[in-house]
mmCIF file of C-alpha atoms and ligand atoms in Angstrom:
data_model
loop_
_atom_site.group_PDB
_atom_site.id
_atom_site.type_symbol
_atom_site.label_atom_id
_atom_site.label_comp_id
_atom_site.label_asym_id
_atom_site.label_seq_id
_atom_site.Cartn_x
_atom_site.Cartn_y
_atom_site.Cartn_z
ATOM 1 C CA MET A 164 57.589 13.497 95.951
ATOM 2 C CA VAL A 165 60.864 12.719 94.211
ATOM 3 C CA GLU A 166 63.596 15.337 94.722
ATOM 4 C CA LYS A 167 65.188 17.009 91.723
ATOM 5 C CA LEU A 168 68.963 16.869 91.373
ATOM 6 C CA ASN A 169 70.800 19.640 93.221
ATOM 7 C CA ALA A 170 73.472 21.870 91.666
ATOM 8 C CA THR A 171 76.346 19.592 92.696
ATOM 9 C CA GLU A 172 74.620 16.533 91.268
ATOM 10 C CA ARG A 173 73.924 18.403 88.025
ATOM 11 C CA ALA A 174 77.541 19.445 87.693
ATOM 12 C CA ALA A 175 78.549 15.793 88.109
ATOM 13 C CA LEU A 176 76.451 14.699 85.107
ATOM 14 C CA ALA A 177 79.168 15.681 82.631
ATOM 15 C CA VAL A 178 81.509 13.242 84.377
ATOM 16 C CA THR A 179 79.175 10.381 85.290
ATOM 17 C CA LEU A 180 77.113 10.449 82.066
ATOM 18 C CA PRO A 181 79.364 11.979 79.388
ATOM 19 C CA ALA A 182 77.367 10.466 76.508
ATOM 20 C CA TRP A 183 74.150 12.133 77.662
ATOM 21 C CA LYS A 184 73.346 15.737 76.784
ATOM 22 C CA ARG A 185 71.058 18.209 78.487
ATOM 23 C CA VAL A 186 67.885 18.954 76.520
ATOM 24 C CA ASP A 187 67.377 22.598 75.489
ATOM 25 C CA GLY A 188 64.447 24.189 77.261
ATOM 26 C CA ARG A 189 63.684 21.169 79.409
ATOM 27 C CA ASP A 190 65.049 19.601 82.563
ATOM 28 C CA ALA A 191 65.952 16.310 80.890
ATOM 29 C CA ILE A 192 68.873 14.385 79.400
ATOM 30 C CA THR A 193 69.057 12.649 76.070
ATOM 31 C CA ARG A 194 71.273 10.174 74.224
ATOM 32 C CA ALA A 195 71.105 8.975 70.617
ATOM 33 C CA PHE A 196 72.040 5.414 69.668
ATOM 34 C CA ARG A 197 72.640 3.909 66.263
ATOM 35 C CA PHE A 198 72.658 0.175 65.522
ATOM 36 C CA LYS A 199 73.366 -2.117 62.599
ATOM 37 C CA ASP A 200 69.699 -2.533 61.737
ATOM 38 C CA PHE A 201 66.198 -2.539 63.193
ATOM 39 C CA SER A 202 66.622 -5.941 64.809
ATOM 40 C CA GLU A 203 69.600 -4.703 66.836
ATOM 41 C CA ALA A 204 67.792 -1.498 67.749
ATOM 42 C CA TRP A 205 64.678 -3.359 68.848
ATOM 43 C CA GLY A 206 66.695 -5.855 70.877
ATOM 44 C CA PHE A 207 68.301 -2.927 72.681
ATOM 45 C CA MET A 208 64.895 -1.359 73.281
ATOM 46 C CA ALA A 209 63.628 -4.621 74.742
ATOM 47 C CA ARG A 210 66.558 -4.693 77.182
ATOM 48 C CA VAL A 211 65.976 -1.054 78.127
ATOM 49 C CA ALA A 212 62.278 -1.789 78.650
ATOM 50 C CA LEU A 213 63.109 -4.565 81.108
ATOM 51 C CA LEU A 214 65.498 -2.284 83.011
ATOM 52 C CA ALA A 215 62.919 0.486 83.048
ATOM 53 C CA GLU A 216 60.198 -1.776 84.359
ATOM 54 C CA ALA A 217 62.503 -3.203 87.035
ATOM 55 C CA GLN A 218 63.335 0.346 88.153
ATOM 56 C CA ASP A 219 59.744 1.577 87.740
ATOM 57 C CA HIS A 220 61.197 4.443 85.762
ATOM 58 C CA HIS A 221 60.404 4.792 82.078
ATOM 59 C CA PRO A 222 62.066 6.467 79.119
ATOM 60 C CA GLU A 223 60.628 8.762 76.515
ATOM 61 C CA TRP A 224 61.988 7.413 73.268
ATOM 62 C CA PHE A 225 61.904 7.545 69.530
ATOM 63 C CA ASN A 226 62.897 4.860 67.064
ATOM 64 C CA VAL A 227 63.351 4.860 63.325
ATOM 65 C CA TRP A 228 64.882 1.681 61.897
ATOM 66 C CA ASN A 229 68.403 1.566 63.393
ATOM 67 C CA ARG A 230 68.178 4.763 65.454
ATOM 68 C CA VAL A 231 66.965 5.061 69.019
ATOM 69 C CA GLU A 232 66.778 8.361 70.862
ATOM 70 C CA ILE A 233 66.143 8.221 74.582
ATOM 71 C CA THR A 234 65.124 11.141 76.786
ATOM 72 C CA LEU A 235 65.035 10.803 80.541
ATOM 73 C CA SER A 236 63.230 13.048 83.003
ATOM 74 C CA THR A 237 61.281 12.330 86.149
ATOM 75 C CA HIS A 238 57.664 13.261 85.622
ATOM 76 C CA ASP A 239 56.882 12.900 89.333
ATOM 77 C CA ALA A 240 59.583 15.513 90.077
ATOM 78 C CA GLY A 241 59.037 17.808 87.098
ATOM 79 C CA GLY A 242 62.676 17.410 86.090
ATOM 80 C CA LEU A 243 65.875 15.450 86.533
ATOM 81 C CA SER A 244 66.266 13.243 89.582
ATOM 82 C CA ALA A 245 68.547 10.457 90.753
ATOM 83 C CA ARG A 246 66.135 8.030 89.071
ATOM 84 C CA ASP A 247 67.174 9.368 85.668
ATOM 85 C CA VAL A 248 70.854 9.037 86.542
ATOM 86 C CA ARG A 249 70.344 5.466 87.709
ATOM 87 C CA LEU A 250 68.479 4.444 84.536
ATOM 88 C CA ALA A 251 70.959 6.252 82.267
ATOM 89 C CA GLN A 252 73.859 4.446 83.929
ATOM 90 C CA ALA A 253 72.091 1.116 83.518
ATOM 91 C CA ILE A 254 71.438 1.865 79.832
ATOM 92 C CA ASP A 255 75.094 2.818 79.350
ATOM 93 C CA GLY A 256 75.972 -0.550 80.863
ATOM 94 C CA LEU A 257 73.925 -2.331 78.175
ATOM 95 C CA SER A 258 74.842 -0.746 74.973
ATOM 96 C CA PRO A 259 77.764 -0.375 72.645
ATOM 97 C CA GLY A 260 75.203 1.586 70.504
HETATM 98 N N1 H2B B 697 58.945 7.270 84.719
HETATM 99 C C1 H2B B 697 59.425 8.506 84.638
HETATM 100 N N2 H2B B 697 60.274 8.826 83.664
HETATM 101 N N3 H2B B 697 59.083 9.429 85.537
HETATM 102 C C2 H2B B 697 58.250 9.171 86.541
HETATM 103 O O1 H2B B 697 57.977 10.065 87.343
HETATM 104 C C3 H2B B 697 57.738 7.860 86.645
HETATM 105 C C4 H2B B 697 58.105 6.908 85.672
HETATM 106 N N4 H2B B 697 56.941 7.518 87.626
HETATM 107 N N5 H2B B 697 57.582 5.673 85.714
HETATM 108 C C5 H2B B 697 56.527 6.183 87.874
HETATM 109 C C6 H2B B 697 56.531 5.322 86.630
HETATM 110 C C7 H2B B 697 55.158 6.237 88.559
HETATM 111 O O2 H2B B 697 54.201 6.807 87.701
HETATM 112 C C8 H2B B 697 54.687 4.904 89.050
HETATM 113 C C9 H2B B 697 53.311 4.992 89.641
HETATM 114 O O3 H2B B 697 55.586 4.440 90.015
#
């Protein structure tokens, strides 16, 4: 079983992942990205997919043309875990979105 983040780790999210927001009513984080066009958005999604597969940790996401919205939560934990933080940091490392 994957452990959920503790209170200290949750407090640190505002500092380590400032672009990500907590989701109302759910133990999850989300970030919205906007690109020049669909091709840029899809290229980004392809890079995120490769990261996700390498980490065996997968995003919930939504795409319309140049917009990509990513939500991260650990289904095996029923909420946020270090796996979400690790993937979010890797995504932040990819994208000027
Ligand atoms: N992704 C997310 N977001 N949460 C999980 O708990 C999760 C996952 N579990 N990707 C992984 C796959 C698990 O189902 C496999 C079997 O390792």
